[in-house]
Tab-separated table of C-alpha atoms in Angstrom:
chain	number	residue	atom	x	y	z
A	1	MET	CA	94.107	110.985	93.691
A	2	THR	CA	97.756	110.838	95.319
A	3	ALA	CA	97.455	107.783	97.518
A	4	VAL	CA	96.196	105.716	94.167
A	5	SER	CA	97.352	107.088	90.847
A	6	VAL	CA	101.033	108.313	92.272
A	7	PRO	CA	101.938	103.830	93.386
A	8	VAL	CA	99.625	102.382	90.674
A	9	THR	CA	101.037	105.361	87.426
A	10	LEU	CA	104.849	104.832	88.803
A	11	PHE	CA	104.491	100.186	88.851
A	12	LEU	CA	103.383	100.694	85.358
A	13	ALA	CA	105.474	102.461	83.731
A	14	ILE	CA	108.779	101.216	85.263
A	15	LEU	CA	107.169	97.732	83.805
A	16	ALA	CA	106.720	99.542	80.642
A	17	ALA	CA	110.186	100.120	80.886
A	18	VAL	CA	112.057	96.922	81.515
A	19	ALA	CA	109.653	95.163	78.761
A	20	LEU	CA	110.385	98.419	75.965
A	21	ASN	CA	114.463	97.679	77.653
A	22	LYS	CA	115.052	93.918	76.582
A	23	GLY	CA	115.541	94.997	73.267
A	24	LEU	CA	112.055	92.924	71.912
A	25	ARG	CA	111.670	93.695	67.814
A	26	GLY	CA	109.448	97.124	67.345
A	27	VAL	CA	110.562	98.997	70.730
A	28	LYS	CA	110.111	102.105	68.502
A	29	ILE	CA	106.757	101.906	67.916
A	30	PHE	CA	106.268	99.772	71.560
A	31	ARG	CA	107.236	103.324	73.204
A	32	THR	CA	105.643	105.752	70.805
A	33	ALA	CA	102.495	103.933	71.177
A	34	ILE	CA	102.863	104.489	75.083
A	35	PHE	CA	104.180	108.176	74.566
A	36	LEU	CA	101.915	109.264	72.370
A	37	PRO	CA	98.900	110.034	75.693
A	38	HIS	CA	101.346	111.857	77.213
A	39	ILE	CA	102.110	114.571	74.464
A	40	THR	CA	98.744	114.598	73.804
A	41	ALA	CA	96.832	117.766	74.758
A	42	THR	CA	95.147	117.238	78.281
A	43	ILE	CA	91.790	118.669	77.006
A	44	ALA	CA	91.302	116.281	73.569
A	45	VAL	CA	91.933	113.650	75.547
A	46	ALA	CA	89.595	114.288	78.452
A	47	VAL	CA	86.953	114.772	75.748
A	48	VAL	CA	88.330	111.669	73.679
A	49	TRP	CA	88.126	109.179	77.538
A	50	GLN	CA	84.337	111.097	78.332
A	51	LEU	CA	83.212	109.545	74.528
A	52	LEU	CA	84.445	106.020	75.870
A	53	TYR	CA	82.874	106.555	79.439
A	54	ASN	CA	79.016	107.502	77.698
A	55	PRO	CA	77.122	104.989	79.719
A	56	THR	CA	74.121	104.883	77.095
A	57	MET	CA	76.642	104.714	74.185
A	58	GLY	CA	80.114	104.599	74.911
A	59	PRO	CA	81.789	101.646	73.723
A	60	ILE	CA	83.253	100.391	76.921
A	61	ASN	CA	79.792	99.918	77.992
A	62	GLY	CA	78.708	98.304	75.389
A	63	ILE	CA	82.110	96.050	75.413
A	64	LEU	CA	80.945	95.531	79.319
A	65	ARG	CA	77.525	94.489	77.858
A	66	SER	CA	78.568	92.238	75.173
A	67	ILE	CA	80.153	89.670	77.844
A	68	GLY	CA	77.268	89.677	79.850
A	69	ILE	CA	77.413	92.629	82.230
A	70	ASP	CA	73.542	93.842	81.948
A	71	ASN	CA	74.467	96.769	84.862
A	72	PRO	CA	77.829	97.847	84.062
A	73	PRO	CA	79.051	101.100	85.424
A	74	MET	CA	77.680	105.013	84.816
A	75	TRP	CA	81.084	105.857	85.447
A	76	LEU	CA	81.445	109.953	85.200
A	77	ALA	CA	77.873	110.049	85.934
A	78	SER	CA	78.031	107.666	89.242
A	79	THR	CA	79.161	109.452	92.659
A	80	GLN	CA	80.722	106.216	93.854
A	81	TRP	CA	82.747	105.894	89.478
A	82	ALA	CA	83.896	109.536	88.770
A	83	LEU	CA	86.696	109.694	91.091
A	84	ALA	CA	88.119	106.086	89.907
A	85	SER	CA	86.760	107.261	86.249
A	86	VAL	CA	89.288	110.457	86.520
A	87	ILE	CA	92.093	108.560	87.755
A	88	ILE	CA	92.185	106.044	85.053
A	89	VAL	CA	92.320	108.623	82.906
A	90	SER	CA	95.303	110.183	84.471
A	91	ILE	CA	97.288	107.366	85.034
A	92	TRP	CA	97.140	106.848	81.115
A	93	HIS	CA	97.825	109.643	80.468
A	94	SER	CA	100.522	110.059	82.488
A	95	ILE	CA	102.344	106.660	82.606
A	96	GLY	CA	104.315	107.215	78.861
A	97	TYR	CA	106.328	110.454	80.687
A	98	TYR	CA	107.688	108.594	83.983
A	99	MET	CA	108.369	105.215	81.471
A	100	VAL	CA	111.098	107.523	79.770
A	101	LEU	CA	112.886	108.288	82.503
A	102	TYR	CA	112.778	105.266	83.382
A	103	LEU	CA	113.768	103.603	80.293
A	104	ALA	CA	116.597	106.716	80.337
A	105	GLY	CA	117.797	105.404	84.132
A	106	LEU	CA	117.794	101.982	83.023
A	107	GLN	CA	120.240	102.107	80.098
A	108	GLY	CA	122.268	104.524	82.266
A	109	ILE	CA	123.365	101.415	84.491
A	110	PRO	CA	126.436	99.689	83.112
A	111	LYS	CA	126.159	96.295	82.315
A	112	ASP	CA	129.100	94.987	83.147
A	113	LEU	CA	127.292	95.049	86.670
A	114	TYR	CA	124.827	92.224	85.081
A	115	GLU	CA	127.475	90.294	83.500
A	116	ALA	CA	130.146	90.396	87.111
A	117	ALA	CA	126.867	89.192	89.221
A	118	GLU	CA	125.709	86.399	87.184
A	119	ILE	CA	129.898	85.827	87.512
A	120	ASP	CA	129.231	85.291	91.075
A	121	GLY	CA	125.969	83.509	90.732
A	122	ALA	CA	123.213	86.394	91.429
A	123	GLY	CA	120.431	85.299	89.624
A	124	LYS	CA	117.546	87.769	88.248
A	125	VAL	CA	115.748	88.766	91.951
A	126	ALA	CA	118.877	89.555	93.455
A	127	GLN	CA	119.926	91.488	90.640
A	128	LEU	CA	117.308	93.411	90.802
A	129	ARG	CA	117.741	94.218	94.660
A	130	LYS	CA	121.358	94.709	94.599
A	131	ILE	CA	121.943	96.210	91.094
A	132	THR	CA	118.856	98.052	89.269
A	133	VAL	CA	116.213	99.856	91.829
A	134	PRO	CA	119.883	101.059	93.709
A	135	MET	CA	121.282	102.244	90.746
A	136	LEU	CA	117.711	103.509	89.450
A	137	SER	CA	117.719	104.550	92.590
A	138	PRO	CA	117.533	108.071	92.317
A	139	VAL	CA	115.135	108.598	89.151
A	140	ILE	CA	112.683	106.749	91.281
A	141	PHE	CA	113.009	109.838	93.469
A	142	PHE	CA	112.385	112.168	91.001
A	143	THR	CA	109.387	110.732	89.422
A	144	VAL	CA	108.176	110.026	93.204
A	145	ILE	CA	107.903	113.805	93.631
A	146	MET	CA	107.434	114.967	90.325
A	147	GLY	CA	104.037	112.147	90.675
A	148	ILE	CA	102.607	113.691	93.863
A	149	ILE	CA	102.948	117.030	92.877
A	150	ASN	CA	101.020	116.449	89.798
A	151	SER	CA	98.562	114.499	91.383
A	152	PHE	CA	98.396	117.599	93.807
A	153	LYS	CA	98.113	119.474	90.271
A	154	VAL	CA	95.204	117.639	88.810
A	155	PHE	CA	92.838	119.984	87.478
A	156	ASP	CA	92.047	120.335	83.580
A	157	LEU	CA	90.553	117.005	83.993
A	158	VAL	CA	88.270	117.269	86.763
A	159	PHE	CA	87.542	120.523	84.325
A	160	VAL	CA	86.268	118.833	81.499
A	161	LEU	CA	85.336	115.430	82.472
A	162	THR	CA	83.375	115.905	86.051
A	163	LYS	CA	83.435	119.345	86.372
A	164	GLY	CA	84.078	118.868	89.650
A	165	GLY	CA	81.102	116.144	90.208
A	166	PRO	CA	78.458	114.622	90.609
A	167	GLY	CA	78.299	115.893	93.673
A	168	ARG	CA	81.265	116.853	95.070
A	169	SER	CA	82.712	113.858	94.416
A	170	THR	CA	86.110	115.117	92.180
A	171	HIS	CA	86.228	118.034	93.196
A	172	MET	CA	90.050	118.438	93.737
A	173	LEU	CA	91.550	120.434	95.496
A	174	VAL	CA	93.222	122.889	92.620
A	175	TYR	CA	89.359	122.636	90.766
A	176	ASP	CA	88.052	123.390	94.334
A	177	ILE	CA	90.127	126.785	94.183
A	178	TYR	CA	89.103	127.849	90.707
A	179	TYR	CA	85.995	126.976	91.145
A	180	THR	CA	85.841	129.081	95.067
A	181	ALA	CA	87.625	132.177	93.412
A	182	PHE	CA	85.949	132.391	89.101
A	183	GLN	CA	82.244	130.424	90.883
A	184	ARG	CA	81.589	131.683	93.807
A	185	PHE	CA	83.690	134.565	93.736
A	186	GLU	CA	85.828	134.566	97.156
A	187	TYR	CA	89.921	135.577	95.749
A	188	GLY	CA	90.656	135.825	98.860
A	189	TYR	CA	89.275	132.724	100.086
A	190	ALA	CA	90.686	130.960	96.882
A	191	SER	CA	94.650	132.414	97.687
A	192	ALA	CA	94.639	131.536	100.705
A	193	MET	CA	93.493	128.359	99.709
A	194	ALA	CA	96.076	128.368	96.946
A	195	TYR	CA	99.233	128.827	99.987
A	196	VAL	CA	97.607	126.204	102.033
A	197	LEU	CA	98.017	123.737	98.907
A	198	PHE	CA	101.270	124.931	98.317
A	199	THR	CA	102.414	124.345	101.676
A	200	ILE	CA	101.095	121.032	101.416
A	201	ILE	CA	103.271	120.396	98.883
A	202	LEU	CA	106.212	122.114	100.244
A	203	ILE	CA	106.279	119.780	103.502
A	204	ILE	CA	105.618	116.427	101.576
A	205	THR	CA	108.765	117.274	99.170
A	206	LEU	CA	110.640	118.575	102.269
A	207	ILE	CA	109.822	114.793	103.822
A	208	GLN	CA	110.820	113.022	101.206
A	209	PHE	CA	114.510	114.988	100.245
A	210	ARG	CA	115.231	114.583	104.208
A	211	GLY	CA	114.225	110.976	103.873
A	212	GLN	CA	116.193	110.380	100.368
A	213	LYS	CA	119.656	110.092	102.568
A	214	ARG	CA	118.156	106.591	103.601
A	215	TRP	CA	117.575	104.343	100.046
A	216	VAL	CA	118.637	106.648	97.249
A	217	ASN	CA	122.244	105.859	95.775
A	218	TYR	CA	123.985	108.616	94.092
A	219	SER	CA	127.462	106.474	93.247
């Protein structure tokens, strides 16, 4: 979940922010459309996607059959596709939040830097490497930390979409804590799992803070 959802979400969010930062027509409409899923209740999002993923009556498989795919994936009912299905919903639901952060960071970069770089003969790639990425690095650092933490905390999507199934293919850490405490009534074991989860997130965050000095530019 973390290895796939975090980099894909942040990459798509940066692309959306760069596109909206170009000052295109209707930018407010697109910005609202991309951000809207994030402010929509997660339970409502999960219920809608549950209908979309329906293997027999869902529109996703209907479209796949219409283009010649006779045996489309079973999505949430398949041990092979259930986790991927949850990841897709998580990415779609989160892009808007990170896009707004990146867009704010891009709009905070002085345009004088780009004008000076153009005068010196720097191309778009050089401007991206030497100006955009260094100036945006604090925002990238923050979003990476938040993305990893949020990916470890996924619960509501799993609870509504799959309830950890089929089998244990989508038993995320937080859902496993819930399942252990409130389904198996092993409260002590669940509490220990929560402390382990806290320790894992703390260690990952501390490693990121130690490594930020090498690439994050606050000047």
